[in-house]
Amino acid sequence: MEIHIRKSDLVSEKSDVLVLGVTQGKQHFTETNASQKINELLGDVLTQIAKEESFVGKANQTLWARTGHSFGTKRVLLVGLGKAEELDLEAVRQASAIALSTIKQTTAKTACFLLFGESLDVKDRTQATIEGMRLSDYTYSRYKKEKKVSLKSIDLLVLDGRDLVAARKGIEVAEQFVKGTLFARDLVNTPGLHMSPSHLVDEAKRIVKEQKQLQIRVFGEAQLGKMGAGGILGVSQGSVHDSYLVHMTYKPAGKTKKRIAIIGKGVTFDSGGLSLKPADYMMTMKCDMAGAADVLGVFSVIAAIAPKVEVHGIFAAVENMPSGNALRPGDVIEMMNKKTVEVLNTDAEGRLILADALVYATKQKPDVMIDLATLTGACVVALGEEVTGVMSNTPALSNAILNAAASAGEKMWELPLEKRYQKLVKGDIADLKNIAGRWGGALTAGLFLQEFVDKTPWAHLDIAGPAFAERDYSPYEKKGATGHGVRTLLKYLLSF
Ligand code: BES
Ligand code: ZN
Ligand code: ZN
């Protein structure tokens, strides 16, 4: 699907459909004076149909109108944007997604959209429009014989030619944000059969090769042994697949003093190990490498996005399986920073591999570390399926991440690294234990990780709920992998 932008007077448009945004609560229901003009040209037809169909411009409401011969386009689609005073970028994303899915149910091949959200910044609303369209247009079709086809082309329209420069910039950024997100979705949707740890490594090598300014180091099991990565090796013990630690580096063209590390959990399948998961809970556990997929998603577009900071992308890739070689509940392992851990539940494996990855990351002396992990069911209990839990030892960092998330349209909320609960992760016969009782499971997992970050400003994003949608979360986050996290990270990296 091609998307272009140009100046238009709307009246002479020739596409199959013309889409207009409508905000709720204004006297006239169309959003712009131009669409008012169209209404007049059509003999007030839009107002009449709207009345008949009780269309008032509520968020996600749609209304079709036929134009007859008086007009270039055959059909007009009105899309509700919600209340004018509540209009934000997320409303634009959702309306764009709804409009596209509505058009896809017809025989239309081409469509033009008058850019939504007049009151918002041109670049930002163009970016949001493209994100909404492309993210909703995604399907994972690797194993489908019959591939779905989309529209041929979409033209975004502005009425004022002076908006074109900013809008084009918005398209450029959006296409990269989308590419990174969809790459992460593809990785997460791929079943464990075809997404083993070595597959993740191959993907990392491929994207590093495709871009300038990138380097990669891959540590296999022999090296991990020398490095003392007892967490990664311990979790991997039961699997027939080898485990890896991957370290990608992006260096910006200009000089920079800032160094950001992003770290992902890459459990390509989480059976629980000997603390085996019940069948129902295991069904979606191919998603347990979503943190690593987010890191790869960011790195897949990092040269094009060109942040001004040095970025280190690190992930541990392992499979968590039961077998005669698997870690036993009660076993004690030694981590990369020499701390010992009693593994009382082999299903709390994410914190074990992340701990080593975090220790490795601190050795790169970053100014900031951000990890992403489908870490705990408890976080989903606390915040529901659609909201990420953010924990951080540095308030300014969690604020920056929450801001980036809000503008990216990804739902996140802060949880405390409560000192009082630190005692809950202390071990009986080792320094630490990997489970901490029934309550506050997202927090105690975060506190466990904190034992491995030293004093480095660090934030932990528990994406267990949002990473994989078990039903449609929004018009552009449908059932399956969401790529949640990629756009927040990109936005954060671009804030420097
Ligand atoms: N990968 C799971 C967490 C998870 C749950 C991700 C639901 C996505 C959706 C993690 O490894 C896990 O199993 N955690 C356990 C920890 C417990 C044993 C302390 C959990 O949350 O039940
Ligand atoms: Zn687990
Ligand atoms: Zn897991």
Short mmCIF file of C-alpha atoms in Angstrom, two decimals, residues 62 149 180 187 196-197 224 228 233 253 268 303 305 307 338 361 416 419:
data_model
loop_
_atom_site.label_atom_id
_atom_site.label_comp_id
_atom_site.label_asym_id
_atom_site.label_seq_id
_atom_site.Cartn_x
_atom_site.Cartn_y
_atom_site.Cartn_z
CA THR A 62 -18.30 5.86 10.75
CA VAL A 149 -4.46 -7.91 -0.22
CA GLY A 180 10.42 -1.31 13.57
CA LEU A 187 9.44 -12.02 15.32
CA SER A 196 14.78 -20.53 18.41
CA PRO A 197 17.63 -18.60 20.08
CA LEU A 224 29.07 -17.30 28.49
CA GLY A 228 30.11 -16.53 34.53
CA LEU A 233 23.24 -21.02 31.04
CA ALA A 253 27.54 10.32 13.04
CA THR A 268 11.96 -18.04 22.58
CA ALA A 303 20.37 4.15 11.24
CA ILE A 305 16.01 7.20 12.68
CA PRO A 307 19.32 9.27 17.19
CA LYS A 338 28.92 -13.44 41.45
CA ALA A 361 25.14 -3.99 30.17
CA PRO A 416 7.27 1.30 42.87
CA LYS A 419 12.40 -0.93 49.57
#
